[in-house]
PDB file of C-alpha atoms and ligand atoms in Angstrom:
ATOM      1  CA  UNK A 709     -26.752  23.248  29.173  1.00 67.00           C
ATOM      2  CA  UNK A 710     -25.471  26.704  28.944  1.00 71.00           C
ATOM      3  CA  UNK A 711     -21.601  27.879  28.867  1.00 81.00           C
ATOM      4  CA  UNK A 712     -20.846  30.903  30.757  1.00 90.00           C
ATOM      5  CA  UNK A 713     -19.094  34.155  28.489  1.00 90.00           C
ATOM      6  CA  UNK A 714     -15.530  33.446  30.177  1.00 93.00           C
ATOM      7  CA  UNK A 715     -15.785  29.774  29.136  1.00 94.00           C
ATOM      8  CA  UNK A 716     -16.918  30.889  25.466  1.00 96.00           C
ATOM      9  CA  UNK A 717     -14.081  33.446  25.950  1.00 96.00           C
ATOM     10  CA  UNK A 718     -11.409  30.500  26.475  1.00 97.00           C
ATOM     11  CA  UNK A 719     -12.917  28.064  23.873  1.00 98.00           C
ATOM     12  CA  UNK A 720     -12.385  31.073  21.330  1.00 98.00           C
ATOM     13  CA  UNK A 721      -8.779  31.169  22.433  1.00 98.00           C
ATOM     14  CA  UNK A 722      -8.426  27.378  22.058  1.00 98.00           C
ATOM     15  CA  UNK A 723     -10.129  27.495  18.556  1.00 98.00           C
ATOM     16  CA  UNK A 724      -7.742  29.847  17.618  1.00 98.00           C
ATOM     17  CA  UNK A 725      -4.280  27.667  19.524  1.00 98.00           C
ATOM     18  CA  UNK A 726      -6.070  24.591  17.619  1.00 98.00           C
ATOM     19  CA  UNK A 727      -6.024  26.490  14.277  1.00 98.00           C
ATOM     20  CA  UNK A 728      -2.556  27.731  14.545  1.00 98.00           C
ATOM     21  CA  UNK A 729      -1.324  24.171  15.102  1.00 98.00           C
ATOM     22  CA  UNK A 730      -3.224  22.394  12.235  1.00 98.00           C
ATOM     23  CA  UNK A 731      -1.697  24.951   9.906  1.00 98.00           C
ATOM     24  CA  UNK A 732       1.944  24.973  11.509  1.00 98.00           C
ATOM     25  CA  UNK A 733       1.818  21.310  11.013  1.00 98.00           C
ATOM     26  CA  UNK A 734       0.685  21.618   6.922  1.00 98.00           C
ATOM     27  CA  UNK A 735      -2.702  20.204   7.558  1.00 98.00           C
ATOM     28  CA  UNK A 736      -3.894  22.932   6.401  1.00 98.00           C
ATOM     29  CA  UNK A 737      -2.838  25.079   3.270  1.00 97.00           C
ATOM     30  CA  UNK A 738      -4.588  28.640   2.458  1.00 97.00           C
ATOM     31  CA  UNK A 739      -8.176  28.691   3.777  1.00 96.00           C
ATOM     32  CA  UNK A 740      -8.608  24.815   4.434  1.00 96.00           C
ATOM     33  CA  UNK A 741     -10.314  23.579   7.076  1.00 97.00           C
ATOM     34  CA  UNK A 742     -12.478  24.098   9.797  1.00 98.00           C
ATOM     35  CA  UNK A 743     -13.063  23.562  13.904  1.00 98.00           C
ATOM     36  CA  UNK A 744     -15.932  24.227  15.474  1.00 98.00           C
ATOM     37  CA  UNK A 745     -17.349  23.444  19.856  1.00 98.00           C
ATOM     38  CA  UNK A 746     -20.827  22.682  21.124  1.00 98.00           C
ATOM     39  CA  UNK A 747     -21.247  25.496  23.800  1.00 97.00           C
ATOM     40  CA  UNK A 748     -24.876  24.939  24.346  1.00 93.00           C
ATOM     41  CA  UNK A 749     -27.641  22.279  23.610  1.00 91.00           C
ATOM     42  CA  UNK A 750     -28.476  24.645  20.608  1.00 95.00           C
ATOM     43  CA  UNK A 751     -25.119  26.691  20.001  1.00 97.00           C
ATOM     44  CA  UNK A 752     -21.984  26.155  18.480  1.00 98.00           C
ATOM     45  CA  UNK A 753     -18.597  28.113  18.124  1.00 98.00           C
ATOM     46  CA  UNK A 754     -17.539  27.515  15.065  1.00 98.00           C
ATOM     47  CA  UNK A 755     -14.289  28.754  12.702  1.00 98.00           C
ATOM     48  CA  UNK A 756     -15.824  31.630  10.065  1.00 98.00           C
ATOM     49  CA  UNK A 757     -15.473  31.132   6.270  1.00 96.00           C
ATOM     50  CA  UNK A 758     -12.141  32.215   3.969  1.00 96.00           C
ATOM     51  CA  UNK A 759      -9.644  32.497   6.396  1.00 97.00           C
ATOM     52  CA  UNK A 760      -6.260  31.205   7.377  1.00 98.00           C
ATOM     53  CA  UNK A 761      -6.711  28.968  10.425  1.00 97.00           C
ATOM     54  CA  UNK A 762      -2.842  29.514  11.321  1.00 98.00           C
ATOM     55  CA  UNK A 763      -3.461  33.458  11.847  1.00 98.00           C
ATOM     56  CA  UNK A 764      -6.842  33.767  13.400  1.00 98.00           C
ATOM     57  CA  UNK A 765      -8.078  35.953  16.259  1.00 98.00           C
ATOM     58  CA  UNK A 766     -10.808  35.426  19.292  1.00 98.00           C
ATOM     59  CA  UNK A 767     -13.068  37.578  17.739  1.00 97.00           C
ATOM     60  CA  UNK A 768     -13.120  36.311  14.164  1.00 97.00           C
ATOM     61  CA  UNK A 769     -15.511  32.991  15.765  1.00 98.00           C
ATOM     62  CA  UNK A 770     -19.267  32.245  14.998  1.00 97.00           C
ATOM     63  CA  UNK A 771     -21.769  31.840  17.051  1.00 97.00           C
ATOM     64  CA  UNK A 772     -24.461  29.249  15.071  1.00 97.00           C
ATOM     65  CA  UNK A 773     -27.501  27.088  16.400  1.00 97.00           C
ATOM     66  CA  UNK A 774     -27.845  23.461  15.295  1.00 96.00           C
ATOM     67  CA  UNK A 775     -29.766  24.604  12.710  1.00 96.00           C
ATOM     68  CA  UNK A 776     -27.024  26.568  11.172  1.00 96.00           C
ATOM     69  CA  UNK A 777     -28.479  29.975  11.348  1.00 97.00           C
ATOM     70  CA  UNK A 778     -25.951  32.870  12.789  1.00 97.00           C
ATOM     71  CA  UNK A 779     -26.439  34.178  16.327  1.00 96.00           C
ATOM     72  CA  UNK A 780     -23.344  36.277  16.332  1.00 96.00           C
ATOM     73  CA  UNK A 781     -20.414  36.915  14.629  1.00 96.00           C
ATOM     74  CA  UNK A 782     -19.247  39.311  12.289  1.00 96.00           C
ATOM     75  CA  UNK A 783     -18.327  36.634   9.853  1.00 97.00           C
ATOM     76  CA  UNK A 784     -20.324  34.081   8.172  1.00 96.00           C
ATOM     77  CA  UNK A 785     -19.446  30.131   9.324  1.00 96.00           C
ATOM     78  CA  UNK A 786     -17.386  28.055   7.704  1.00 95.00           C
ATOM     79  CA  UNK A 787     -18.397  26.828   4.229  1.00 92.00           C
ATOM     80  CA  UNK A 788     -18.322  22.693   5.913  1.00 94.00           C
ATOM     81  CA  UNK A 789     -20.900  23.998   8.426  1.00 96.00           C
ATOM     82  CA  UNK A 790     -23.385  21.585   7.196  1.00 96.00           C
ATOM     83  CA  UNK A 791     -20.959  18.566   7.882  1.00 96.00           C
ATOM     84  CA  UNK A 792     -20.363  19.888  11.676  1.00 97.00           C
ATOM     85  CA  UNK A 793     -24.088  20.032  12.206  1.00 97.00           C
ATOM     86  CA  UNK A 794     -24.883  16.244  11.160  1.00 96.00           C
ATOM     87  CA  UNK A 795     -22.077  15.652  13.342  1.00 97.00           C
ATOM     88  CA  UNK A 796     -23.452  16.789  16.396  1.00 97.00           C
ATOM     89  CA  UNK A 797     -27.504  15.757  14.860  1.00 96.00           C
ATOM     90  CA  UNK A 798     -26.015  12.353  15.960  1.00 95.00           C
ATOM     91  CA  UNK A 799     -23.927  12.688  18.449  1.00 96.00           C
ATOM     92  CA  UNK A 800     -24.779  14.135  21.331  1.00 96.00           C
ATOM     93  CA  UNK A 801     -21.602  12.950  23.576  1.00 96.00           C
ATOM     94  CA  UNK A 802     -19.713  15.222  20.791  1.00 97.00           C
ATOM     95  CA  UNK A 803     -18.377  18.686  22.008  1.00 98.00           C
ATOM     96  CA  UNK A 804     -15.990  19.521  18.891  1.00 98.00           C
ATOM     97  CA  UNK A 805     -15.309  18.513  15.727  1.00 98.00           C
ATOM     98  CA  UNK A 806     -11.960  19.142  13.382  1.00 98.00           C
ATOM     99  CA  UNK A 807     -11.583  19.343   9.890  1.00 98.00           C
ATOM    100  CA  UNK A 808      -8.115  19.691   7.979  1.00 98.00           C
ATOM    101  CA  UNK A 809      -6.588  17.798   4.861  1.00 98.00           C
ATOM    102  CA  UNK A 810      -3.304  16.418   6.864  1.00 98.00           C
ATOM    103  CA  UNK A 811      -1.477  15.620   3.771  1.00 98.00           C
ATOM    104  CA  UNK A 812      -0.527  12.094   4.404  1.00 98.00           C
ATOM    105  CA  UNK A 813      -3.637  10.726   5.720  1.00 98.00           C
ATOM    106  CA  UNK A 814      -5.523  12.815   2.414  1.00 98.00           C
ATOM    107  CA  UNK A 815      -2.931  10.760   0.294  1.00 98.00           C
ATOM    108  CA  UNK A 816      -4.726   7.619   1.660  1.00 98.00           C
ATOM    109  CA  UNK A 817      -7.689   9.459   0.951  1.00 98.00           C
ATOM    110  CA  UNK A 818      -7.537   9.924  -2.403  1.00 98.00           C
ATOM    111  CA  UNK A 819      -5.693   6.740  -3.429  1.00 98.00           C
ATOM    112  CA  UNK A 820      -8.988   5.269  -1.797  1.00 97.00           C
ATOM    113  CA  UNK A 821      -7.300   3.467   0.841  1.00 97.00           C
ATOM    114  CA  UNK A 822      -9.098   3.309   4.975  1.00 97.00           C
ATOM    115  CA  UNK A 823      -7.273   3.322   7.316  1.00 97.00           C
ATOM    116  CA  UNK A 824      -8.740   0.605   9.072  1.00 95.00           C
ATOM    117  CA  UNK A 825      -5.917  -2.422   9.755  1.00 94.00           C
ATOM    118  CA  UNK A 826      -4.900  -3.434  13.246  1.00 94.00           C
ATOM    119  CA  UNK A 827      -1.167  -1.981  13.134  1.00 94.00           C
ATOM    120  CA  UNK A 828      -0.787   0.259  15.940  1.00 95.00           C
ATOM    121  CA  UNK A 829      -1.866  -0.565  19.580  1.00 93.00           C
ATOM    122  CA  UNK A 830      -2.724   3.114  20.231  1.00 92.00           C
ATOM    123  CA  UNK A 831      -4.904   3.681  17.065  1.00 95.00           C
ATOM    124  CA  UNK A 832      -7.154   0.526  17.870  1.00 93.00           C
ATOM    125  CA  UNK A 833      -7.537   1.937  21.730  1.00 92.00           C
ATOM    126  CA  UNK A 834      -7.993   5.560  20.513  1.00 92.00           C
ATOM    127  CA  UNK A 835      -9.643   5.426  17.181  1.00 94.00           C
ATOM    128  CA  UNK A 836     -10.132   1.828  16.231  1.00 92.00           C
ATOM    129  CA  UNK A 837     -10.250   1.936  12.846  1.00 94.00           C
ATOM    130  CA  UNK A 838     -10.780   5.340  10.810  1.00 97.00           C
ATOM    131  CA  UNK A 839     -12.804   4.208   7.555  1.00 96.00           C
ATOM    132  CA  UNK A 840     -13.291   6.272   4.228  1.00 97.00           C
ATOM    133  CA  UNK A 841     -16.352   8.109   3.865  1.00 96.00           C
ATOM    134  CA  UNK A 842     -16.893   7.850   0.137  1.00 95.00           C
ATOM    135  CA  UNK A 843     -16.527  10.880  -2.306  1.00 94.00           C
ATOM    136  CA  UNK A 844     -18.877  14.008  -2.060  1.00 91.00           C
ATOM    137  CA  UNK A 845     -19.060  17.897  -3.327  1.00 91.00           C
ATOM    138  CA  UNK A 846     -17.196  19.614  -0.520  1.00 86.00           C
ATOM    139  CA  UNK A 847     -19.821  22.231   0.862  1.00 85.00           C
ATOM    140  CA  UNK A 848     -22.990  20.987  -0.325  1.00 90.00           C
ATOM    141  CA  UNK A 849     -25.280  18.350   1.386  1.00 87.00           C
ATOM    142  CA  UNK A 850     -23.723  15.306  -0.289  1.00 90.00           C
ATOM    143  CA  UNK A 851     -21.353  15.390   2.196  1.00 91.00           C
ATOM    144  CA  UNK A 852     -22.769  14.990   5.983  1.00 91.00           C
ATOM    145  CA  UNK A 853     -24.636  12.259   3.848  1.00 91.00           C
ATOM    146  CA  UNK A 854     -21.074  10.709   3.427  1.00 92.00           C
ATOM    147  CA  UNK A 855     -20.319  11.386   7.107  1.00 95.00           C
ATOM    148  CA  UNK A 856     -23.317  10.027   8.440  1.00 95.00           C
ATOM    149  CA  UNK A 857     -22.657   6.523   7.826  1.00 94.00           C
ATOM    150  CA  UNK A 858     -19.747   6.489  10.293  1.00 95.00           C
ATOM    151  CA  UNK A 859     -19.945   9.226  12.280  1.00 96.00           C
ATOM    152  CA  UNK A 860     -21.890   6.960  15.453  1.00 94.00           C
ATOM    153  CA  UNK A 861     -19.267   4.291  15.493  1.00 94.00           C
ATOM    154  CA  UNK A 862     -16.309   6.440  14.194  1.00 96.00           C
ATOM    155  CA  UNK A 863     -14.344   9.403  16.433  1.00 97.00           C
ATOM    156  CA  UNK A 864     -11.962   9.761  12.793  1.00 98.00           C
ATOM    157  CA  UNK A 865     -12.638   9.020   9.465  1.00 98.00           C
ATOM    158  CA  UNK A 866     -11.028   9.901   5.738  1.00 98.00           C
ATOM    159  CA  UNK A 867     -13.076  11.703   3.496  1.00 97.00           C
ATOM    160  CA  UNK A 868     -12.565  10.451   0.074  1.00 97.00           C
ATOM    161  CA  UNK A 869     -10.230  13.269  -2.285  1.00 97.00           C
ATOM    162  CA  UNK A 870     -10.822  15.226   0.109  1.00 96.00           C
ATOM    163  CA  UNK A 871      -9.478  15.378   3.871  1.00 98.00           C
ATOM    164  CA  UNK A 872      -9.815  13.835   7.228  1.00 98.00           C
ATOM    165  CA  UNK A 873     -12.937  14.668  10.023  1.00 98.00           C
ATOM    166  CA  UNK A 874     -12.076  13.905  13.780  1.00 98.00           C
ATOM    167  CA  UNK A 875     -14.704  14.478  16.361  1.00 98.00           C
ATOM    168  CA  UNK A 876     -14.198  14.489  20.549  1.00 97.00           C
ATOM    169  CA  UNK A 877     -15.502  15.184  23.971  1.00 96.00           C
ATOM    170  CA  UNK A 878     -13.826  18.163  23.794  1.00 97.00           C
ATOM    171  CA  UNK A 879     -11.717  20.622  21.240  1.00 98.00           C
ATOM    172  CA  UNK A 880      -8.042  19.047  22.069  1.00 98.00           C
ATOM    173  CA  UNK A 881      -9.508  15.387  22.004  1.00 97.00           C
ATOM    174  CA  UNK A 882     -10.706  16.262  18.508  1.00 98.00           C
ATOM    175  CA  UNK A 883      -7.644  17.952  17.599  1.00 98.00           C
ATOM    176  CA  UNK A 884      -4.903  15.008  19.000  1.00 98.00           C
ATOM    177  CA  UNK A 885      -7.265  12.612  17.061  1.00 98.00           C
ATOM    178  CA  UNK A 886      -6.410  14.516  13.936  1.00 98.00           C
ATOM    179  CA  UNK A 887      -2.765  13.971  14.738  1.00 98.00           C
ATOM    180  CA  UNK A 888      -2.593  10.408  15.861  1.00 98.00           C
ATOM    181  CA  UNK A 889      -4.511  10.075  12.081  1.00 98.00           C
ATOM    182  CA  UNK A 890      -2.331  11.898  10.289  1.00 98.00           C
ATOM    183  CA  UNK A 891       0.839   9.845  12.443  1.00 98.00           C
ATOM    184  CA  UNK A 892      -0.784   6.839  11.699  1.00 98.00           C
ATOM    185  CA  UNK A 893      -1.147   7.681   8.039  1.00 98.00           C
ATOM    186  CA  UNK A 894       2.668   8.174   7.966  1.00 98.00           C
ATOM    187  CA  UNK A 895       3.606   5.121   9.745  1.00 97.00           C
ATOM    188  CA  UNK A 896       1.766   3.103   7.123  1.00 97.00           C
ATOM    189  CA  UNK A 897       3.305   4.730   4.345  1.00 97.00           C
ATOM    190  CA  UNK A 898       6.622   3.936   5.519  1.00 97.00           C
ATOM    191  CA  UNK A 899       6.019   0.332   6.397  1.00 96.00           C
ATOM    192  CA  UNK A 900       4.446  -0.328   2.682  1.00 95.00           C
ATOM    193  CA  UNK A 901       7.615   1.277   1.313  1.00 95.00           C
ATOM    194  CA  UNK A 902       9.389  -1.309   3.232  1.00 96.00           C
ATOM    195  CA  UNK A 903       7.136  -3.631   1.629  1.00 93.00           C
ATOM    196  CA  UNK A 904       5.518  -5.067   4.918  1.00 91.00           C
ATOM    197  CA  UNK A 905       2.802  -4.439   7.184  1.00 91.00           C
ATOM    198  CA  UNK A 906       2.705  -6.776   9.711  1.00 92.00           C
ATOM    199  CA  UNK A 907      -0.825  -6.679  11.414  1.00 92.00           C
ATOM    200  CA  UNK A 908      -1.921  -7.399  14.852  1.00 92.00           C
ATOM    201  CA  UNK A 909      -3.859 -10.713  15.375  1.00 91.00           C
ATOM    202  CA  UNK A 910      -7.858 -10.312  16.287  1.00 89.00           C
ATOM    203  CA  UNK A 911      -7.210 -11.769  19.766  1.00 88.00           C
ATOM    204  CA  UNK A 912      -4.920  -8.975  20.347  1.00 90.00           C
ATOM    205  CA  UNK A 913      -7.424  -6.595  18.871  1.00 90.00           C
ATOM    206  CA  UNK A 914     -10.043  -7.524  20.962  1.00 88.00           C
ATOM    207  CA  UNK A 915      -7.981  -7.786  24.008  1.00 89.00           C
ATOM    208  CA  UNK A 916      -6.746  -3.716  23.064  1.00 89.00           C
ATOM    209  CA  UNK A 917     -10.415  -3.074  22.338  1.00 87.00           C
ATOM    210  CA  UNK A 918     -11.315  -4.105  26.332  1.00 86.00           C
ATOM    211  CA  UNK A 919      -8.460  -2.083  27.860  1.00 86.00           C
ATOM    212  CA  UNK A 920      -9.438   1.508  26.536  1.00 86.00           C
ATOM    213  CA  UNK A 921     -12.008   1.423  29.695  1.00 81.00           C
ATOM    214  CA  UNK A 922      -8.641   1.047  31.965  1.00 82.00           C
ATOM    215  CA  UNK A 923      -7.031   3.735  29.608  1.00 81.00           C
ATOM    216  CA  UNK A 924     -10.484   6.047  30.165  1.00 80.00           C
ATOM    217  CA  UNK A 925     -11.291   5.749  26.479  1.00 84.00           C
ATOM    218  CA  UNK A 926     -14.406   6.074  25.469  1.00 84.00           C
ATOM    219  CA  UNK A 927     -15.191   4.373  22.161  1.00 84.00           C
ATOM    220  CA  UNK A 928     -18.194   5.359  20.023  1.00 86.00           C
ATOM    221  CA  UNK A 929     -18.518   1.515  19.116  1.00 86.00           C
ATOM    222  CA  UNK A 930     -17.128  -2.408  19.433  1.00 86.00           C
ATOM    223  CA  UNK A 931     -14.323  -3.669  17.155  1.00 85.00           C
ATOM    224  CA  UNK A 932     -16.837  -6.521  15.336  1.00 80.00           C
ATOM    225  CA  UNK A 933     -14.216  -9.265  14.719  1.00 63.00           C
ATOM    226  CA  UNK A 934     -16.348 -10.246  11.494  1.00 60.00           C
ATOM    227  CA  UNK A 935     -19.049  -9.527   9.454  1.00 56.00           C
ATOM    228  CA  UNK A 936     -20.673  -6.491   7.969  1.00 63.00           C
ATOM    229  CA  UNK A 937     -20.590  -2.834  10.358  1.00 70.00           C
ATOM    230  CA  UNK A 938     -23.495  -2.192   8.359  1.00 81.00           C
ATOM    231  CA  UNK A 939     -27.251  -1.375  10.573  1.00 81.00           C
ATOM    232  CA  UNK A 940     -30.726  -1.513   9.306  1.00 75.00           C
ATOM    233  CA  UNK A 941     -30.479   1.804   7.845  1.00 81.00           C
ATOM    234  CA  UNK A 942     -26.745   1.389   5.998  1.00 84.00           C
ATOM    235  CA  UNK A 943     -25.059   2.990   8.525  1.00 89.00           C
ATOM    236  CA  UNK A 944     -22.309   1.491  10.490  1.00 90.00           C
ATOM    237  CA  UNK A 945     -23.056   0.145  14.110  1.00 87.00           C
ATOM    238  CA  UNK A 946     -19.486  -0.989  14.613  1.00 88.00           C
ATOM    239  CA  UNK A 947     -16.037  -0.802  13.417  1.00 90.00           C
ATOM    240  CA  UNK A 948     -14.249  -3.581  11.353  1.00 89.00           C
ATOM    241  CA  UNK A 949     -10.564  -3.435  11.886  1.00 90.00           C
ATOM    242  CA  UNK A 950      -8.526  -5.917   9.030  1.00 89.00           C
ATOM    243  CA  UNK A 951      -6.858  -8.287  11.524  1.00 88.00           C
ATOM    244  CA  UNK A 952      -5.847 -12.163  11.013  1.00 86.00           C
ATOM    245  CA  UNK A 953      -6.760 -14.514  13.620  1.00 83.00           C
ATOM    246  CA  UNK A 954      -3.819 -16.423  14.889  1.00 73.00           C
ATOM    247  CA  UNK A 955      -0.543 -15.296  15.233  1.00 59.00           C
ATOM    248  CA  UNK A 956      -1.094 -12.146  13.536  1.00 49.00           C
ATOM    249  CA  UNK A 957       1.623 -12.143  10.871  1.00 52.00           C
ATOM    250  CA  UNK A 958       1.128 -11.513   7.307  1.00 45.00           C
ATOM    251  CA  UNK A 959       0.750 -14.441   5.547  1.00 41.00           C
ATOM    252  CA  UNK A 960       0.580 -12.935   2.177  1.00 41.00           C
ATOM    253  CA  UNK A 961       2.533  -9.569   1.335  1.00 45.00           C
ATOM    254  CA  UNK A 962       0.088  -6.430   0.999  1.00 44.00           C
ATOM    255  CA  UNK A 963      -2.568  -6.598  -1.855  1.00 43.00           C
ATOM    256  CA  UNK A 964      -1.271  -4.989  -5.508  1.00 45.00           C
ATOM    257  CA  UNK A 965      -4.024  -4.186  -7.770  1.00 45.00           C
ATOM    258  CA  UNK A 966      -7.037  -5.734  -6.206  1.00 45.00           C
ATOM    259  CA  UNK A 967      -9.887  -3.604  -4.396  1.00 48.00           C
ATOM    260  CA  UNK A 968      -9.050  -4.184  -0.307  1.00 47.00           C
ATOM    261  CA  UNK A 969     -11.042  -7.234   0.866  1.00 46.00           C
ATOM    262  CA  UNK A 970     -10.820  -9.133  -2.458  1.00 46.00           C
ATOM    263  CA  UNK A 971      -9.786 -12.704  -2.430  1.00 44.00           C
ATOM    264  CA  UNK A 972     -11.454 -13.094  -5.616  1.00 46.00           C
ATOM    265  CA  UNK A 973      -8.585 -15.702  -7.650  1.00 42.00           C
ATOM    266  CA  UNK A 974     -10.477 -15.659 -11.051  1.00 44.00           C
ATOM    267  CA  UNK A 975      -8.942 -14.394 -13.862  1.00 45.00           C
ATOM    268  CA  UNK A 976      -5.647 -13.664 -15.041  1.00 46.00           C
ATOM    269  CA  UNK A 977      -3.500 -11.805 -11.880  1.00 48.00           C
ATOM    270  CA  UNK A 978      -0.471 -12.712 -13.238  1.00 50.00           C
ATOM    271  CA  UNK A 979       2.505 -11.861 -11.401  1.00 57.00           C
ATOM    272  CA  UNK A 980      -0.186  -9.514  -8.715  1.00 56.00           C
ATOM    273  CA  UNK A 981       0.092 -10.357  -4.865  1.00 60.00           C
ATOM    274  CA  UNK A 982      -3.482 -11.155  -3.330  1.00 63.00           C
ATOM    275  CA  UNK A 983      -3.923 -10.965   0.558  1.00 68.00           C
ATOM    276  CA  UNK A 984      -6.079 -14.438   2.029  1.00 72.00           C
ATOM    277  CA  UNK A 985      -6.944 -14.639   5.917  1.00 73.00           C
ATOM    278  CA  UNK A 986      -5.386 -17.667   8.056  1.00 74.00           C
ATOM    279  CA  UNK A 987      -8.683 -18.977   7.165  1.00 75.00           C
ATOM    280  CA  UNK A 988      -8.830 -18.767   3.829  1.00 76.00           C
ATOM    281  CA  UNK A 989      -5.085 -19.761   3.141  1.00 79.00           C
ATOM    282  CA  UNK A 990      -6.019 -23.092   4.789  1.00 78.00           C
ATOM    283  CA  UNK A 991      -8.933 -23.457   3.237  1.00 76.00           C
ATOM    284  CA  UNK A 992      -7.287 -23.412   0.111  1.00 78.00           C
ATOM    285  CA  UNK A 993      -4.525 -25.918   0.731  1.00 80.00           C
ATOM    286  CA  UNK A 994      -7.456 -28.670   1.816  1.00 78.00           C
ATOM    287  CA  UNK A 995      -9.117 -27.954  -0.862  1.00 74.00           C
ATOM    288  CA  UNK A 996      -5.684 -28.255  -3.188  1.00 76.00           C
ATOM    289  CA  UNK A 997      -4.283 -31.506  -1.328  1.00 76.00           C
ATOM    290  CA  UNK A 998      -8.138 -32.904  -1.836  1.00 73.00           C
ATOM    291  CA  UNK A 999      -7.690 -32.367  -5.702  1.00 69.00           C
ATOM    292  CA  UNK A1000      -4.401 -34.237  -5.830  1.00 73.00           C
ATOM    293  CA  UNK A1001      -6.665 -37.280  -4.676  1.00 62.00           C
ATOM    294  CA  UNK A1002      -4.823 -40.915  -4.954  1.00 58.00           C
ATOM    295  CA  UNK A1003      -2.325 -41.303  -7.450  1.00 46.00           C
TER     296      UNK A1003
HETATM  297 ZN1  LIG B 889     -11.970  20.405   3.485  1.00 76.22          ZN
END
């Protein structure tokens, strides 16, 4: 696969439409963030290092292999090169991938909160659920680590104090990705300051999960309805999304104070909320009305 100089030409152009968005939009501040497009089997066009992504030019682009080594370009590549390689190392469907810090969706990132509960019909057919890929050195090699335990179920995902990383057949699939996280991230917000966040029963989720084929979605992986995402080698094989089965209202408002998951009821929680599945609620009522016994 080789791309001819006028399509190069255009995907410059894009890079540089795609840039001026992100940064009109305040997912970027300064130098942040970084875009870059397969153009080859070996080649990528990729954003260069220390500028502004809202005021680049055609010309200002990288040409890299996989490898990371310069082929042209007056500029060096951006200094998250390493995290676009192992990107495309493991996904070969891949044809861009976006990186900004969307400052809603970071918020979620650094309070250490995924993004990854059935709320909106359109995330769970676009993105299913965008998970956080835990802390690492911006930069260095710590972080495509991170990134590769998601990337080959994951199109999105939150990087931990750091950002967001969104990843598509093409640039503008990777960059409305990036939005629909970022819109997401915002929704949520809201609906916690409301103080509810009704989610989508796991009937409905798998029932969204087999229209994206009529919607012409390709999803990296299945929604698993339980279990671990986790494959032989740590990384994840499918997506969890948090979903109740049954009729998909919160039983229990949103968790306070206890890591997400955690239905742990030992120790003192005092006046804290805890969130229980259908199936764990009614659990504990048996188990409660068996106690009370005769008498
Ligand atoms: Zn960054």
């Amino acid at each position: 696969m080789s791309v001819d100089r006028p399509v190069i030409d255009a995907l410059r152009a894009d890079i540089v439409e795609v840039g001026r968005r992100m940064y009109a939009r305040g997912y970027t501040a300064s130098n942040d963030g970084n875009i870059s497009v397969r153009i080859g089997d070996d080649r990528l066009l990729m954003t260069p290092k220390s500028v502004c992504k809202g005021f680049m030019t055609p010309d200002m682009m990288c040409i890299t292999d996989l490898e990371g080594r310069k082929i042209d370009g007056v500029r060096d590549p951006s200094s998250e090169m390493l995290m676009h390689l192992e990107v495309y190392r493991h996904r070969p469907d891949v044809r861009a991938v976006v990186h900004a810090h969307p400052p809603t969706a970071t918020g979620f990132a650094v309070a250490g909160i995924p993004l990854d509960k059935a709320v909106l019909a359109e995330v769970l057919t676009t993105l299913g659920s965008i998970p956080l890929a835990e802390y690492a050195t911006p930069s260095t090699a710590e972080l495509p680590a991170a990134v590769r335990k998601y990337i080959k179920a994951h199109d999105g995902m939150l990087l931990a104090n750091h950002g967001a990383l969104t990843v598509g057949t093409d640039l503008f699939s990777a960059y409305y990705k990036m939005e629909t996280i970022e819109h997401f991230a915002r929704i949520s917000l809201v609906a916690r300051q409301l103080g509810r966040e009704n989610l989508i029963a796991r009937e409905e989720v798998l029932r969204l999960q087999q229209l994206r084929g009529t919607y012409g979605i390709k999803a990296p992986a299945p929604i698993c309805a339980d279990g671990s995402a986790d494959g032989p080698d740590g990384a994840a094989v499918c997506q969890v999304v948090q979903s109740p089965s049954g009729d998909g209202q919160r039983l229990v408002p949103e968790l306070a104070g206890l890591p997400s998951g955690r239905t742990d009821l030992s120790g003192d929680l005092g006046d804290r909320e805890i969130r229980l599945t259908y199936r764990e609620l009614s659990a504990l009522i048996e188990d409660a009305i068996r106690n009370l016994g005769p008498g």
